[in-house]
Amino acid sequence: MRHLISPLDLSVEELEHILTLGERIMKNPEKYAHVCEGKKLATLFYEPSTRTRLSFEAAMLNLGGKVLGFSSADSSSASKGESVADTIRVISSYADICAMRHPKEGAPTVAAMYSEIPVINAGDGGHNHPTQTLTDLITIKILTGRLDNLTIGMCGDLKFGRTVHSLINAMVRYPNVRFILISPNELTIPDYLRAEVLDAGNIDYVETNQLEQYMPELDILYMTRVQRERFFNEEDYIRLKDSFILDASKLQYARKDMYILHPLPRVNEISTEVDNDPRAVYFKQAKYGVYVRMALIMNLLGLDQDTGL
Ligand code: NCD
């Protein structure tokens, strides 16, 4: 049995297979409409979510399966003090696969240890968010036709943004990928990522607080929200929240073929005037997320083997 806890749980080949399957599903969704008939997905969300939970549910429903679950810790037995280990042991007999989001780093890893069904990490604290990474990768691949030879700007909250951490971990495995890491000094990437992933892998990267200066070099601009819920105090959040706001005037420095991604939800960091720019692809990205989650569910349930699908 397989789980997806970190983006590195998938080899580059497996990733390629899932992305390709996601693209195939996108082109011909009817063909996959019954693949998961009789199967159930449990969504165990101990932390708020709109897109991730609903995109998982949409993915399973599109495959002909059923969904069950809860959308906040308050509405689950966690509020009575039940452990993740006990919850997952019970859910294992109610569903065939589960997606878990939890405010504590490592909670899905613990769940996987006790689970009898595949566990998908749908975001654990400020740590990882591998299915957002699948969404980001399929978007980049569809739009640019490649995952190598890219200069990727990541802007905003690089300290607490789990989507940033997972995307860096996944992208360093492709040749000639360069990162421009744009953030206020207080919100730079965690030390372990800098030391163990970027420096150790000899990856080309720049850390800066200048967006405009690097804009002309970027193939991808990955904007992120300042993660209010992970701050220790509100004053710091208020001081930092509007550090970078992408608007039309800043975009004039960007290449015509650059793409702007954002995991969403957006707060202030992209002005709504940017939404109509053809380079703004964040809503398209959210749509691609459903197809790649369909591919992932099929893969973890072993339903993509030997069926010609
Ligand atoms: C992200 C998350 O939850 O980490 N959202 C998402 O899953 N699409 C990004 C965020 O909340 O800022």
PDB file of C-alpha atoms and ligand atoms in Angstrom, residues 51-52 101 129 132 162-163 225 227 229 263-265, ligand 1:
ATOM      1  CA  ARG A  51     -10.195  24.230  -2.979  1.00  0.00           C
ATOM      2  CA  THR A  52      -8.226  21.294  -1.722  1.00  0.00           C
ATOM      3  CA  ARG A 101      -5.218  18.127   6.221  1.00  0.00           C
ATOM      4  CA  HIS A 129       1.394  20.062   0.437  1.00  0.00           C
ATOM      5  CA  GLN A 132      -0.790  21.295  -4.567  1.00  0.00           C
ATOM      6  CA  ARG A 162       3.977  24.776   2.581  1.00  0.00           C
ATOM      7  CA  THR A 163       3.162  24.894  -1.132  1.00  0.00           C
ATOM      8  CA  ARG A 225      -0.380  34.617   0.536  1.00  0.00           C
ATOM      9  CA  GLN A 227       0.086  32.771   6.086  1.00  0.00           C
ATOM     10  CA  GLU A 229      -2.670  31.508  10.816  1.00  0.00           C
ATOM     11  CA  PRO A 263      -2.182  28.142  -4.974  1.00  0.00           C
ATOM     12  CA  LEU A 264      -5.102  30.335  -3.784  1.00  0.00           C
ATOM     13  CA  PRO A 265      -6.738  31.683  -1.674  1.00  0.00           C
TER      14      PRO A 265
HETATM   15  C1  NCD B   1      -2.650  26.561   0.145  1.00  0.00           C
HETATM   16  C2  NCD B   1      -2.493  25.835   1.465  1.00  0.00           C
HETATM   17  O1  NCD B   1      -3.480  25.406   2.045  1.00  0.00           O
HETATM   18  O2  NCD B   1      -1.356  25.706   1.878  1.00  0.00           O
HETATM   19  N1  NCD B   1      -3.949  26.521  -0.339  1.00  0.00           N
HETATM   20  C3  NCD B   1      -4.362  25.470  -1.096  1.00  0.00           C
HETATM   21  O3  NCD B   1      -4.302  24.340  -0.706  1.00  0.00           O
HETATM   22  N2  NCD B   1      -4.797  25.734  -2.324  1.00  0.00           N
HETATM   23  C4  NCD B   1      -2.097  27.926   0.154  1.00  0.00           C
HETATM   24  C5  NCD B   1      -2.613  28.885   1.177  1.00  0.00           C
HETATM   25  O4  NCD B   1      -3.460  28.558   2.004  1.00  0.00           O
HETATM   26  O5  NCD B   1      -2.149  30.025   1.130  1.00  0.00           O
END
